[in-house]
Amino acid sequence: MALHLQRLADGNLCLAGLDEHWRHVFAGVPALLAEPQPPAVRERLLPSPSKRADINRDWRELIAPELEAFWRANYELMAADLGRMEKDPAHRGCWRVVFPANHAAAWLSAINQARLVLASRWDVTEEDMNRPAEDLKPTERDHDIFLIHLLAYVEQLFIEAEEGSGQ
Amino acid sequence: MRKRSPFPNILPPRADAGGPATAPGVIETISEETKTNLAPPWHVIVRNDPINLMTYVTMVFQKVFGYTRQKAERHMMEVHKRGQSIVWTGGREPAEHYVRVLQQYHLLALMEQAEP
């Protein structure tokens, strides 16, 4: 059964088709984001917004902590939802997680951020992203590039859910 | 940006830019509003990155600026092909707000004052 995201009759969202591999991938997202990030990642997530030093200084002091708190709330919400994962009664060997539709934005934020964190850690380029899957090698870097692609697939499910919600 | 590929809590621009109090007996010759109008506007610029999905960037432009899908895609394609796009132009405070929201969505957003 393929991974899919569907809206239930009661308005909640259900992410289903989670086999052991997918469970591992999803559990890794909040865990990755909770880790202290190296400077290259922080620079990508919190780039200087201006050429002016005074604006950048104020940004670092006032806005950056606000953004970090916002992102933390998002991945913690995703982690809490994942904590309620259950065996899918309709599909043997698969798991599912049901969560309120208004959590989708938080999931999308966390998934997108995880992709950026992985890419920044390894300095992934456009060229890297265009390599065919069969060219990827059994290295930690290529493993994470593959994970960036996997999470892109999931991210697209959430984008379509957001577009379908009319928000 | 990737070909295949948050959030509802978009805050309104901050409206906390009160003008300075006028000392007794001092006549202001230029109002704060007039000064603001004379200042060059600020551009909100989004730069390309190889990770954010094209569909994601389009969705963000629609949510943040209320752009139609067509206009949002036009800006997204400009970011993708030319490396950056000026997605909004106006006063400094709203520009700061938009950059903050775009960064909240993990876009490479910055602000730059237009040439006088």
PDB file of C-alpha atoms in Angstrom:
ATOM      1  CA  MET A   1       0.000   0.000   0.000  1.00  0.00           C
ATOM      2  CA  ALA A   2       1.458   3.366  -1.031  1.00  0.00           C
ATOM      3  CA  LEU A   3       1.885   6.251   1.355  1.00  0.00           C
ATOM      4  CA  HIS A   4      -1.021   8.646   1.058  1.00  0.00           C
ATOM      5  CA  LEU A   5      -2.659  11.566   2.804  1.00  0.00           C
ATOM      6  CA  GLN A   6      -6.416  11.744   2.808  1.00  0.00           C
ATOM      7  CA  ARG A   7      -9.084  13.946   4.330  1.00  0.00           C
ATOM      8  CA  LEU A   8     -11.526  11.989   6.473  1.00  0.00           C
ATOM      9  CA  ALA A   9     -15.252  12.599   6.680  1.00  0.00           C
ATOM     10  CA  ASP A  10     -14.811  14.333  10.045  1.00  0.00           C
ATOM     11  CA  GLY A  11     -12.359  16.821   8.483  1.00  0.00           C
ATOM     12  CA  ASN A  12      -9.220  15.317  10.017  1.00  0.00           C
ATOM     13  CA  LEU A  13      -6.281  14.236   7.885  1.00  0.00           C
ATOM     14  CA  CYS A  14      -5.031  10.672   7.797  1.00  0.00           C
ATOM     15  CA  LEU A  15      -1.522   9.790   6.718  1.00  0.00           C
ATOM     16  CA  ALA A  16      -1.643   6.098   5.909  1.00  0.00           C
ATOM     17  CA  GLY A  17       0.436   3.446   4.209  1.00  0.00           C
ATOM     18  CA  LEU A  18       3.271   3.889   6.688  1.00  0.00           C
ATOM     19  CA  ASP A  19       5.495   0.839   6.591  1.00  0.00           C
ATOM     20  CA  GLU A  20       8.541   0.449   8.836  1.00  0.00           C
ATOM     21  CA  HIS A  21      10.702   2.478   6.467  1.00  0.00           C
ATOM     22  CA  TRP A  22       8.298   5.399   6.336  1.00  0.00           C
ATOM     23  CA  ARG A  23       7.820   5.290  10.108  1.00  0.00           C
ATOM     24  CA  HIS A  24      11.563   5.646  10.474  1.00  0.00           C
ATOM     25  CA  VAL A  25      11.670   8.553   7.988  1.00  0.00           C
ATOM     26  CA  PHE A  26       8.905  10.471   9.741  1.00  0.00           C
ATOM     27  CA  ALA A  27      10.271   9.864  13.224  1.00  0.00           C
ATOM     28  CA  GLY A  28      13.573  11.257  11.997  1.00  0.00           C
ATOM     29  CA  VAL A  29      12.152  14.666  11.047  1.00  0.00           C
ATOM     30  CA  PRO A  30      11.469  16.138  14.503  1.00  0.00           C
ATOM     31  CA  ALA A  31      14.561  14.396  15.845  1.00  0.00           C
ATOM     32  CA  LEU A  32      16.730  16.010  13.167  1.00  0.00           C
ATOM     33  CA  LEU A  33      15.261  19.463  13.779  1.00  0.00           C
ATOM     34  CA  ALA A  34      15.729  19.224  17.543  1.00  0.00           C
ATOM     35  CA  GLU A  35      19.484  18.744  17.122  1.00  0.00           C
ATOM     36  CA  PRO A  36      21.804  21.745  17.506  1.00  0.00           C
ATOM     37  CA  GLN A  37      22.493  22.920  13.968  1.00  0.00           C
ATOM     38  CA  PRO A  38      25.927  23.787  12.565  1.00  0.00           C
ATOM     39  CA  PRO A  39      26.595  27.378  11.407  1.00  0.00           C
ATOM     40  CA  ALA A  40      25.985  26.575   7.708  1.00  0.00           C
ATOM     41  CA  VAL A  41      22.491  25.359   8.511  1.00  0.00           C
ATOM     42  CA  ARG A  42      21.716  28.322  10.753  1.00  0.00           C
ATOM     43  CA  GLU A  43      22.902  30.683   8.027  1.00  0.00           C
ATOM     44  CA  ARG A  44      20.547  29.028   5.537  1.00  0.00           C
ATOM     45  CA  LEU A  45      17.558  29.061   7.865  1.00  0.00           C
ATOM     46  CA  LEU A  46      18.197  32.558   9.168  1.00  0.00           C
ATOM     47  CA  PRO A  47      19.851  34.509   6.353  1.00  0.00           C
ATOM     48  CA  SER A  48      20.680  38.183   6.829  1.00  0.00           C
ATOM     49  CA  PRO A  49      17.727  40.094   5.414  1.00  0.00           C
ATOM     50  CA  SER A  50      19.576  43.219   4.309  1.00  0.00           C
ATOM     51  CA  LYS A  51      22.853  44.801   3.311  1.00  0.00           C
ATOM     52  CA  ARG A  52      22.439  47.190   6.235  1.00  0.00           C
ATOM     53  CA  ALA A  53      24.189  46.212   9.448  1.00  0.00           C
ATOM     54  CA  ASP A  54      21.628  47.895  11.709  1.00  0.00           C
ATOM     55  CA  ILE A  55      18.738  45.966  10.166  1.00  0.00           C
ATOM     56  CA  ASN A  56      20.658  42.694  10.381  1.00  0.00           C
ATOM     57  CA  ARG A  57      21.567  43.322  14.029  1.00  0.00           C
ATOM     58  CA  ASP A  58      17.959  44.004  14.991  1.00  0.00           C
ATOM     59  CA  TRP A  59      16.914  40.944  12.985  1.00  0.00           C
ATOM     60  CA  ARG A  60      19.288  38.653  14.834  1.00  0.00           C
ATOM     61  CA  GLU A  61      18.165  40.002  18.204  1.00  0.00           C
ATOM     62  CA  LEU A  62      14.424  40.244  17.658  1.00  0.00           C
ATOM     63  CA  ILE A  63      13.207  38.237  14.689  1.00  0.00           C
ATOM     64  CA  ALA A  64      15.524  35.206  14.605  1.00  0.00           C
ATOM     65  CA  PRO A  65      14.465  33.934  18.063  1.00  0.00           C
ATOM     66  CA  GLU A  66      10.835  34.436  17.055  1.00  0.00           C
ATOM     67  CA  LEU A  67      11.322  32.350  13.899  1.00  0.00           C
ATOM     68  CA  GLU A  68      13.148  29.607  15.780  1.00  0.00           C
ATOM     69  CA  ALA A  69      10.347  29.401  18.346  1.00  0.00           C
ATOM     70  CA  PHE A  70       7.789  29.197  15.537  1.00  0.00           C
ATOM     71  CA  TRP A  71       9.658  26.350  13.823  1.00  0.00           C
ATOM     72  CA  ARG A  72      10.160  24.527  17.124  1.00  0.00           C
ATOM     73  CA  ALA A  73       6.410  24.678  17.823  1.00  0.00           C
ATOM     74  CA  ASN A  74       5.785  23.182  14.381  1.00  0.00           C
ATOM     75  CA  TYR A  75       8.076  20.179  14.691  1.00  0.00           C
ATOM     76  CA  GLU A  76       6.943  19.550  18.261  1.00  0.00           C
ATOM     77  CA  LEU A  77       3.351  19.467  17.045  1.00  0.00           C
ATOM     78  CA  MET A  78       4.351  16.991  14.336  1.00  0.00           C
ATOM     79  CA  ALA A  79       6.169  14.861  16.936  1.00  0.00           C
ATOM     80  CA  ALA A  80       3.093  14.854  19.179  1.00  0.00           C
ATOM     81  CA  ASP A  81       0.906  13.753  16.265  1.00  0.00           C
ATOM     82  CA  LEU A  82       3.373  11.011  15.366  1.00  0.00           C
ATOM     83  CA  GLY A  83       3.181   9.817  18.954  1.00  0.00           C
ATOM     84  CA  ARG A  84      -0.434   8.870  18.269  1.00  0.00           C
ATOM     85  CA  MET A  85       0.440   6.622  15.334  1.00  0.00           C
ATOM     86  CA  GLU A  86      -1.573   3.410  15.296  1.00  0.00           C
ATOM     87  CA  LYS A  87      -1.691   0.157  13.362  1.00  0.00           C
ATOM     88  CA  ASP A  88      -3.869   0.563  10.293  1.00  0.00           C
ATOM     89  CA  PRO A  89      -6.815  -1.815  10.744  1.00  0.00           C
ATOM     90  CA  ALA A  90      -7.423  -1.836   6.984  1.00  0.00           C
ATOM     91  CA  HIS A  91      -3.860  -2.710   5.916  1.00  0.00           C
ATOM     92  CA  ARG A  92      -1.826  -5.362   7.635  1.00  0.00           C
ATOM     93  CA  GLY A  93       1.747  -4.371   8.347  1.00  0.00           C
ATOM     94  CA  CYS A  94       1.032  -0.661   7.889  1.00  0.00           C
ATOM     95  CA  TRP A  95       0.522   2.152  10.317  1.00  0.00           C
ATOM     96  CA  ARG A  96      -1.452   5.367  10.111  1.00  0.00           C
ATOM     97  CA  VAL A  97      -1.678   8.651  11.942  1.00  0.00           C
ATOM     98  CA  VAL A  98      -4.770  10.850  12.160  1.00  0.00           C
ATOM     99  CA  PHE A  99      -4.419  14.515  13.034  1.00  0.00           C
ATOM    100  CA  PRO A 100      -6.448  17.744  12.761  1.00  0.00           C
ATOM    101  CA  ALA A 101      -6.330  19.369   9.336  1.00  0.00           C
ATOM    102  CA  ASN A 102      -5.035  22.595  10.850  1.00  0.00           C
ATOM    103  CA  HIS A 103      -1.833  20.753  11.829  1.00  0.00           C
ATOM    104  CA  ALA A 104      -0.949  20.256   8.151  1.00  0.00           C
ATOM    105  CA  ALA A 105       0.859  23.597   7.960  1.00  0.00           C
ATOM    106  CA  ALA A 106       3.060  22.613  10.895  1.00  0.00           C
ATOM    107  CA  TRP A 107       3.893  19.277   9.255  1.00  0.00           C
ATOM    108  CA  LEU A 108       4.684  21.042   5.996  1.00  0.00           C
ATOM    109  CA  SER A 109       6.957  23.478   7.808  1.00  0.00           C
ATOM    110  CA  ALA A 110       8.831  20.695   9.590  1.00  0.00           C
ATOM    111  CA  ILE A 111       9.216  18.542   6.468  1.00  0.00           C
ATOM    112  CA  ASN A 112      10.457  21.463   4.391  1.00  0.00           C
ATOM    113  CA  GLN A 113      12.847  22.529   7.120  1.00  0.00           C
ATOM    114  CA  ALA A 114      14.234  18.998   7.416  1.00  0.00           C
ATOM    115  CA  ARG A 115      15.002  19.005   3.682  1.00  0.00           C
ATOM    116  CA  LEU A 116      16.802  22.338   3.990  1.00  0.00           C
ATOM    117  CA  VAL A 117      18.755  21.205   7.038  1.00  0.00           C
ATOM    118  CA  LEU A 118      19.979  18.059   5.279  1.00  0.00           C
ATOM    119  CA  ALA A 119      20.877  20.014   2.150  1.00  0.00           C
ATOM    120  CA  SER A 120      22.747  22.694   4.076  1.00  0.00           C
ATOM    121  CA  ARG A 121      24.684  20.146   6.118  1.00  0.00           C
ATOM    122  CA  TRP A 122      26.030  18.567   2.948  1.00  0.00           C
ATOM    123  CA  ASP A 123      26.140  21.705   0.788  1.00  0.00           C
ATOM    124  CA  VAL A 124      23.807  20.043  -1.712  1.00  0.00           C
ATOM    125  CA  THR A 125      23.677  21.770  -5.092  1.00  0.00           C
ATOM    126  CA  GLU A 126      21.212  21.887  -7.975  1.00  0.00           C
ATOM    127  CA  GLU A 127      23.482  19.419  -9.772  1.00  0.00           C
ATOM    128  CA  ASP A 128      23.284  17.000  -6.821  1.00  0.00           C
ATOM    129  CA  MET A 129      19.509  17.235  -6.853  1.00  0.00           C
ATOM    130  CA  ASN A 130      19.385  16.439 -10.561  1.00  0.00           C
ATOM    131  CA  ARG A 131      21.400  13.216 -10.251  1.00  0.00           C
ATOM    132  CA  PRO A 132      19.307  10.157 -11.097  1.00  0.00           C
ATOM    133  CA  ALA A 133      18.576   7.862  -8.161  1.00  0.00           C
ATOM    134  CA  GLU A 134      20.633   5.041  -9.687  1.00  0.00           C
ATOM    135  CA  ASP A 135      23.744   7.243  -9.562  1.00  0.00           C
ATOM    136  CA  LEU A 136      23.526   7.714  -5.819  1.00  0.00           C
ATOM    137  CA  LYS A 137      26.217   5.845  -3.900  1.00  0.00           C
ATOM    138  CA  PRO A 138      26.110   4.124  -0.497  1.00  0.00           C
ATOM    139  CA  THR A 139      27.535   7.129   1.314  1.00  0.00           C
ATOM    140  CA  GLU A 140      26.027   9.157   4.137  1.00  0.00           C
ATOM    141  CA  ARG A 141      25.798  12.217   1.885  1.00  0.00           C
ATOM    142  CA  ASP A 142      23.964  10.403  -0.903  1.00  0.00           C
ATOM    143  CA  HIS A 143      21.719   8.726   1.641  1.00  0.00           C
ATOM    144  CA  ASP A 144      20.660  12.170   2.835  1.00  0.00           C
ATOM    145  CA  ILE A 145      20.180  13.402  -0.737  1.00  0.00           C
ATOM    146  CA  PHE A 146      17.857  10.451  -1.288  1.00  0.00           C
ATOM    147  CA  LEU A 147      16.054  11.389   1.920  1.00  0.00           C
ATOM    148  CA  ILE A 148      15.619  14.965   0.639  1.00  0.00           C
ATOM    149  CA  HIS A 149      13.877  13.519  -2.425  1.00  0.00           C
ATOM    150  CA  LEU A 150      11.714  11.198  -0.326  1.00  0.00           C
ATOM    151  CA  LEU A 151      10.628  14.098   1.848  1.00  0.00           C
ATOM    152  CA  ALA A 152       9.868  16.120  -1.291  1.00  0.00           C
ATOM    153  CA  TYR A 153       7.349  13.452  -2.234  1.00  0.00           C
ATOM    154  CA  VAL A 154       5.737  13.765   1.192  1.00  0.00           C
ATOM    155  CA  GLU A 155       5.903  17.549   1.062  1.00  0.00           C
ATOM    156  CA  GLN A 156       3.992  17.529  -2.209  1.00  0.00           C
ATOM    157  CA  LEU A 157       1.195  15.530  -0.545  1.00  0.00           C
ATOM    158  CA  PHE A 158       0.901  18.228   2.104  1.00  0.00           C
ATOM    159  CA  ILE A 159       1.016  21.064  -0.461  1.00  0.00           C
ATOM    160  CA  GLU A 160      -1.867  19.442  -2.305  1.00  0.00           C
ATOM    161  CA  ALA A 161      -3.747  19.034   0.987  1.00  0.00           C
ATOM    162  CA  GLU A 162      -3.189  22.711   1.774  1.00  0.00           C
ATOM    163  CA  GLU A 163      -4.356  23.760  -1.693  1.00  0.00           C
ATOM    164  CA  GLY A 164      -7.397  21.535  -1.367  1.00  0.00           C
ATOM    165  CA  SER A 165      -8.280  23.031   2.000  1.00  0.00           C
ATOM    166  CA  GLY A 166      -8.994  26.402   0.436  1.00  0.00           C
ATOM    167  CA  GLN A 167      -6.849  28.161   3.070  1.00  0.00           C
TER     168      GLN A 167
ATOM    169  CA  MET B   1      14.068  25.192  -6.939  1.00  0.00           C
ATOM    170  CA  ARG B   2      12.773  21.710  -7.387  1.00  0.00           C
ATOM    171  CA  LYS B   3      10.128  21.020 -10.001  1.00  0.00           C
ATOM    172  CA  ARG B   4       8.080  18.594  -7.940  1.00  0.00           C
ATOM    173  CA  SER B   5       7.624  19.282  -4.993  1.00  0.00           C
ATOM    174  CA  PRO B   6       2.728  27.049   5.935  1.00  0.00           C
ATOM    175  CA  PHE B   7       1.044  28.885   7.179  1.00  0.00           C
ATOM    176  CA  PRO B   8      -2.269  30.396   8.024  1.00  0.00           C
ATOM    177  CA  ASN B   9      -0.950  32.646  10.730  1.00  0.00           C
ATOM    178  CA  ILE B  10       0.176  35.426   8.474  1.00  0.00           C
ATOM    179  CA  LEU B  11       0.244  38.490  10.630  1.00  0.00           C
ATOM    180  CA  PRO B  12      -0.857  41.848   9.253  1.00  0.00           C
ATOM    181  CA  PRO B  13       1.885  44.417   8.769  1.00  0.00           C
ATOM    182  CA  ARG B  14       2.888  45.993  12.059  1.00  0.00           C
ATOM    183  CA  ALA B  15       1.204  49.321  12.594  1.00  0.00           C
ATOM    184  CA  ASP B  16       3.365  50.501  15.454  1.00  0.00           C
ATOM    185  CA  ALA B  17       5.123  53.343  13.679  1.00  0.00           C
ATOM    186  CA  GLY B  18       3.839  56.258  15.701  1.00  0.00           C
ATOM    187  CA  GLY B  19       5.393  59.643  14.940  1.00  0.00           C
ATOM    188  CA  PRO B  20       7.489  61.497  17.508  1.00  0.00           C
ATOM    189  CA  ALA B  21       5.813  63.797  19.959  1.00  0.00           C
ATOM    190  CA  THR B  22       6.064  67.458  19.023  1.00  0.00           C
ATOM    191  CA  ALA B  23       7.643  69.749  21.575  1.00  0.00           C
ATOM    192  CA  PRO B  24       5.527  72.768  22.631  1.00  0.00           C
ATOM    193  CA  GLY B  25       6.097  75.745  20.399  1.00  0.00           C
ATOM    194  CA  VAL B  26       7.761  73.728  17.645  1.00  0.00           C
ATOM    195  CA  ILE B  27       6.080  73.825  14.291  1.00  0.00           C
ATOM    196  CA  GLU B  28       6.668  70.794  12.123  1.00  0.00           C
ATOM    197  CA  THR B  29       7.170  71.747   8.527  1.00  0.00           C
ATOM    198  CA  ILE B  30       7.254  68.180   7.151  1.00  0.00           C
ATOM    199  CA  SER B  31       4.878  65.573   8.473  1.00  0.00           C
ATOM    200  CA  GLU B  32       6.037  62.011   9.112  1.00  0.00           C
ATOM    201  CA  GLU B  33       3.683  60.839   6.394  1.00  0.00           C
ATOM    202  CA  THR B  34       5.239  63.234   3.885  1.00  0.00           C
ATOM    203  CA  LYS B  35       8.743  62.090   4.851  1.00  0.00           C
ATOM    204  CA  THR B  36       7.710  58.473   4.361  1.00  0.00           C
ATOM    205  CA  ASN B  37       6.266  59.264   0.997  1.00  0.00           C
ATOM    206  CA  LEU B  38       9.499  60.934  -0.091  1.00  0.00           C
ATOM    207  CA  ALA B  39      11.734  58.034   0.965  1.00  0.00           C
ATOM    208  CA  PRO B  40      12.632  55.506  -1.726  1.00  0.00           C
ATOM    209  CA  PRO B  41      10.545  52.331  -1.402  1.00  0.00           C
ATOM    210  CA  TRP B  42      11.865  48.968  -0.310  1.00  0.00           C
ATOM    211  CA  HIS B  43      11.945  45.881  -2.477  1.00  0.00           C
ATOM    212  CA  VAL B  44      11.234  42.449  -1.042  1.00  0.00           C
ATOM    213  CA  ILE B  45      13.421  40.023  -2.966  1.00  0.00           C
ATOM    214  CA  VAL B  46      13.331  36.230  -3.032  1.00  0.00           C
ATOM    215  CA  ARG B  47      16.428  34.368  -4.178  1.00  0.00           C
ATOM    216  CA  ASN B  48      16.667  30.929  -5.722  1.00  0.00           C
ATOM    217  CA  ASP B  49      17.754  27.857  -3.826  1.00  0.00           C
ATOM    218  CA  PRO B  50      18.054  24.290  -5.093  1.00  0.00           C
ATOM    219  CA  ILE B  51      15.841  22.666  -2.462  1.00  0.00           C
ATOM    220  CA  ASN B  52      12.537  24.501  -2.095  1.00  0.00           C
ATOM    221  CA  LEU B  53       9.987  22.979  -4.451  1.00  0.00           C
ATOM    222  CA  MET B  54       8.491  25.099  -7.221  1.00  0.00           C
ATOM    223  CA  THR B  55       4.974  24.191  -6.107  1.00  0.00           C
ATOM    224  CA  TYR B  56       5.877  25.155  -2.550  1.00  0.00           C
ATOM    225  CA  VAL B  57       7.245  28.567  -3.548  1.00  0.00           C
ATOM    226  CA  THR B  58       4.138  29.250  -5.658  1.00  0.00           C
ATOM    227  CA  MET B  59       1.904  28.296  -2.745  1.00  0.00           C
ATOM    228  CA  VAL B  60       3.827  30.601  -0.395  1.00  0.00           C
ATOM    229  CA  PHE B  61       3.512  33.598  -2.745  1.00  0.00           C
ATOM    230  CA  GLN B  62      -0.218  32.992  -2.981  1.00  0.00           C
ATOM    231  CA  LYS B  63      -0.638  32.734   0.775  1.00  0.00           C
ATOM    232  CA  VAL B  64       1.617  35.610   1.779  1.00  0.00           C
ATOM    233  CA  PHE B  65       0.720  38.181  -0.877  1.00  0.00           C
ATOM    234  CA  GLY B  66      -2.685  36.911  -1.957  1.00  0.00           C
ATOM    235  CA  TYR B  67      -1.413  36.630  -5.514  1.00  0.00           C
ATOM    236  CA  THR B  68      -3.335  34.668  -8.109  1.00  0.00           C
ATOM    237  CA  ARG B  69      -1.763  31.353  -9.039  1.00  0.00           C
ATOM    238  CA  GLN B  70      -0.731  32.850 -12.390  1.00  0.00           C
ATOM    239  CA  LYS B  71       1.066  35.801 -10.787  1.00  0.00           C
ATOM    240  CA  ALA B  72       2.613  33.601  -8.087  1.00  0.00           C
ATOM    241  CA  GLU B  73       3.935  31.204 -10.752  1.00  0.00           C
ATOM    242  CA  ARG B  74       5.349  34.106 -12.755  1.00  0.00           C
ATOM    243  CA  HIS B  75       7.388  35.250  -9.743  1.00  0.00           C
ATOM    244  CA  MET B  76       8.376  31.674  -8.936  1.00  0.00           C
ATOM    245  CA  MET B  77       9.649  31.146 -12.487  1.00  0.00           C
ATOM    246  CA  GLU B  78      11.570  34.414 -12.321  1.00  0.00           C
ATOM    247  CA  VAL B  79      13.251  33.212  -9.128  1.00  0.00           C
ATOM    248  CA  HIS B  80      14.015  29.878 -10.758  1.00  0.00           C
ATOM    249  CA  LYS B  81      15.345  31.197 -14.080  1.00  0.00           C
ATOM    250  CA  ARG B  82      16.906  34.542 -13.146  1.00  0.00           C
ATOM    251  CA  GLY B  83      17.987  33.697  -9.621  1.00  0.00           C
ATOM    252  CA  GLN B  84      15.742  36.200  -7.896  1.00  0.00           C
ATOM    253  CA  SER B  85      12.509  38.134  -8.133  1.00  0.00           C
ATOM    254  CA  ILE B  86      11.236  41.355  -6.620  1.00  0.00           C
ATOM    255  CA  VAL B  87       8.007  40.050  -5.182  1.00  0.00           C
ATOM    256  CA  TRP B  88       6.754  43.203  -3.489  1.00  0.00           C
ATOM    257  CA  THR B  89       7.673  46.904  -3.254  1.00  0.00           C
ATOM    258  CA  GLY B  90       6.535  49.453  -0.694  1.00  0.00           C
ATOM    259  CA  GLY B  91       7.207  50.917   2.731  1.00  0.00           C
ATOM    260  CA  ARG B  92       9.886  49.670   5.088  1.00  0.00           C
ATOM    261  CA  GLU B  93       7.622  48.289   7.815  1.00  0.00           C
ATOM    262  CA  PRO B  94       5.490  46.125   5.533  1.00  0.00           C
ATOM    263  CA  ALA B  95       8.668  45.031   3.740  1.00  0.00           C
ATOM    264  CA  GLU B  96      10.135  43.854   7.067  1.00  0.00           C
ATOM    265  CA  HIS B  97       6.918  42.019   7.786  1.00  0.00           C
ATOM    266  CA  TYR B  98       6.934  40.253   4.423  1.00  0.00           C
ATOM    267  CA  VAL B  99      10.588  39.246   4.722  1.00  0.00           C
ATOM    268  CA  ARG B 100       9.873  37.825   8.171  1.00  0.00           C
ATOM    269  CA  VAL B 101       6.919  35.794   6.898  1.00  0.00           C
ATOM    270  CA  LEU B 102       8.808  34.562   3.826  1.00  0.00           C
ATOM    271  CA  GLN B 103      11.709  33.465   6.038  1.00  0.00           C
ATOM    272  CA  GLN B 104       9.181  31.769   8.290  1.00  0.00           C
ATOM    273  CA  TYR B 105       8.385  29.678   5.211  1.00  0.00           C
ATOM    274  CA  HIS B 106      12.126  29.085   4.705  1.00  0.00           C
ATOM    275  CA  LEU B 107      12.436  31.158   1.537  1.00  0.00           C
ATOM    276  CA  LEU B 108      15.646  33.119   0.945  1.00  0.00           C
ATOM    277  CA  ALA B 109      14.051  36.538   1.381  1.00  0.00           C
ATOM    278  CA  LEU B 110      15.684  39.902   1.859  1.00  0.00           C
ATOM    279  CA  MET B 111      14.863  43.576   1.577  1.00  0.00           C
ATOM    280  CA  GLU B 112      16.650  46.274  -0.360  1.00  0.00           C
ATOM    281  CA  GLN B 113      15.894  49.962  -0.634  1.00  0.00           C
ATOM    282  CA  ALA B 114      15.305  51.193  -4.168  1.00  0.00           C
ATOM    283  CA  GLU B 115      17.725  53.713  -5.636  1.00  0.00           C
ATOM    284  CA  PRO B 116      16.553  57.278  -4.927  1.00  0.00           C
TER     285      PRO B 116
END
